[in-house]
C-alpha positions as a Python dict, from the first residue, in 0.01 Angstrom:
ca = {
    (1, 'X'): (0, 0, 0),
    (2, 'X'): (34, 3, 381),
    (3, 'X'): (244, -252, 565),
    (4, 'X'): (231, -393, 917),
    (5, 'X'): (509, -608, 1048),
    (6, 'X'): (492, -846, 1339),
    (7, 'X'): (640, -1157, 1489),
    (8, 'X'): (963, -1019, 1644),
    (9, 'X'): (1074, -1096, 2006),
    (10, 'X'): (1334, -1215, 2235),
    (11, 'X'): (1475, -1550, 2130),
    (12, 'X'): (1758, -1768, 2205),
    (13, 'X'): (2058, -1833, 1972),
    (14, 'X'): (1978, -2130, 1764),
    (15, 'X'): (1593, -2069, 1768),
    (16, 'X'): (1375, -2009, 1471),
    (17, 'X'): (1138, -1716, 1416),
    (18, 'X'): (884, -1620, 1142),
    (19, 'X'): (819, -1268, 1091),
    (20, 'X'): (499, -1145, 901),
    (21, 'X'): (404, -838, 714),
    (22, 'X'): (50, -780, 643),
    (23, 'X'): (-43, -540, 354),
    (24, 'X'): (-354, -351, 273),
    (25, 'X'): (-449, -289, -90),
    (26, 'X'): (-597, -499, -378),
    (27, 'X'): (-293, -494, -589),
    (28, 'X'): (-70, -686, -348),
    (29, 'X'): (11, -960, -602),
    (30, 'X'): (171, -719, -843),
    (31, 'X'): (416, -582, -577),
    (32, 'X'): (777, -683, -523),
    (33, 'X'): (839, -720, -145),
    (34, 'X'): (1153, -716, 60),
    (35, 'X'): (1285, -735, 404),
    (36, 'X'): (1554, -508, 542),
    (37, 'X'): (1706, -490, 889),
    (38, 'X'): (1890, -244, 1102),
    (39, 'X'): (2108, -364, 1378),
    (40, 'X'): (2198, -133, 1664),
    (41, 'X'): (2444, 134, 1553),
    (42, 'X'): (2443, 19, 1189),
    (43, 'X'): (2273, 124, 870),
    (44, 'X'): (1982, -55, 734),
    (45, 'X'): (2073, -327, 502),
    (46, 'X'): (1889, -559, 257),
    (47, 'X'): (1798, -907, 376),
    (48, 'X'): (1571, -1068, 122),
    (49, 'X'): (1320, -995, -163),
    (50, 'X'): (1056, -1167, -363),
    (51, 'X'): (909, -1049, -680),
    (52, 'X'): (547, -1084, -819),
    (53, 'X'): (631, -1417, -983),
    (54, 'X'): (774, -1568, -659),
    (55, 'X'): (1149, -1536, -749),
    (56, 'X'): (1354, -1497, -440),
    (57, 'X'): (1674, -1306, -373),
    (58, 'X'): (1889, -1308, -67),
    (59, 'X'): (2178, -1116, 93),
    (60, 'X'): (2494, -1335, 98),
    (61, 'X'): (2501, -1305, 477),
    (62, 'X'): (2163, -1488, 527),
    (63, 'X'): (2155, -1747, 245),
    (64, 'X'): (2070, -2082, 383),
    (65, 'X'): (1912, -1956, 704),
    (66, 'X'): (1637, -1706, 588),
    (67, 'X'): (1345, -1790, 360),
    (68, 'X'): (1115, -1525, 219),
    (69, 'X'): (770, -1621, 106),
    (70, 'X'): (448, -1464, 10),
    (71, 'X'): (69, -1557, 34),
    (72, 'X'): (-116, -1334, -211),
    (73, 'X'): (-453, -1461, -74),
    (74, 'X'): (-356, -1322, 262),
    (75, 'X'): (-182, -1014, 143),
    (76, 'X'): (118, -1124, 358),
    (77, 'X'): (480, -1159, 313),
    (78, 'X'): (685, -1375, 554),
    (79, 'X'): (1045, -1398, 657),
    (80, 'X'): (1140, -1748, 822),
    (81, 'X'): (1457, -1714, 1013),
    (82, 'X'): (1638, -2035, 1124),
    (83, 'X'): (1941, -2097, 1340),
    (84, 'X'): (1927, -1739, 1482),
    (85, 'X'): (2251, -1573, 1575),
    (86, 'X'): (2329, -1279, 1798),
    (87, 'X'): (2433, -1090, 1478),
    (88, 'X'): (2060, -1119, 1367),
    (89, 'X'): (1964, -884, 1648),
    (90, 'X'): (1797, -592, 1461),
    (91, 'X'): (1477, -413, 1368),
    (92, 'X'): (1336, -592, 1074),
    (93, 'X'): (1141, -387, 814),
    (94, 'X'): (923, -508, 537),
    (95, 'X'): (893, -293, 223),
    (96, 'X'): (699, -298, -107),
    (97, 'X'): (746, -155, -450),
    (98, 'X'): (543, -193, -774),
    (99, 'X'): (641, -481, -1005),
    (100, 'X'): (1017, -511, -1015),
    (101, 'X'): (1263, -661, -770),
    (102, 'X'): (1516, -446, -603),
    (103, 'X'): (1765, -469, -315),
    (104, 'X'): (1809, -86, -291),
    (105, 'X'): (1638, 82, 0),
    (106, 'X'): (1559, 401, -191),
    (107, 'X'): (1361, 204, -457),
    (108, 'X'): (1106, 112, -201),
    (109, 'X'): (815, 366, -143),
    (110, 'X'): (615, 159, 112),
    (111, 'X'): (748, 51, 451),
    (112, 'X'): (627, -117, 754),
    (113, 'X'): (693, 20, 1102),
    (114, 'X'): (960, -250, 1188),
    (115, 'X'): (964, -539, 1430),
    (116, 'X'): (1243, -591, 1675),
    (117, 'X'): (1422, -932, 1702),
    (118, 'X'): (1661, -975, 1989),
    (119, 'X'): (1874, -1286, 2001),
    (120, 'X'): (2036, -1381, 2330),
    (121, 'X'): (2344, -1608, 2332),
}
């Protein structure tokens, strides 16, 4: 599956933003999908995931502010980010793997190109 992330930009602290990741392929509904992010000078980290049944998983650092969702009819996964903080500044990547949920970067074989979110305070 090929992935194309979009929706990033320059926002103010406290704003909300929705990232999108469009996928190609006819088996999108069978994939587990995830978002990772990489802040400047830091390693890429897990943010959120959703499995094929719609169960959702979040990093502790984003619980309550981030919401992952998927629309299988549109082959798209979303990441809604509320109450943005300067610490959310990062390149956000979507990723896909067949069937099972994971929060481990190396488990994902398909990656989008990343979309930059910059939060100004």
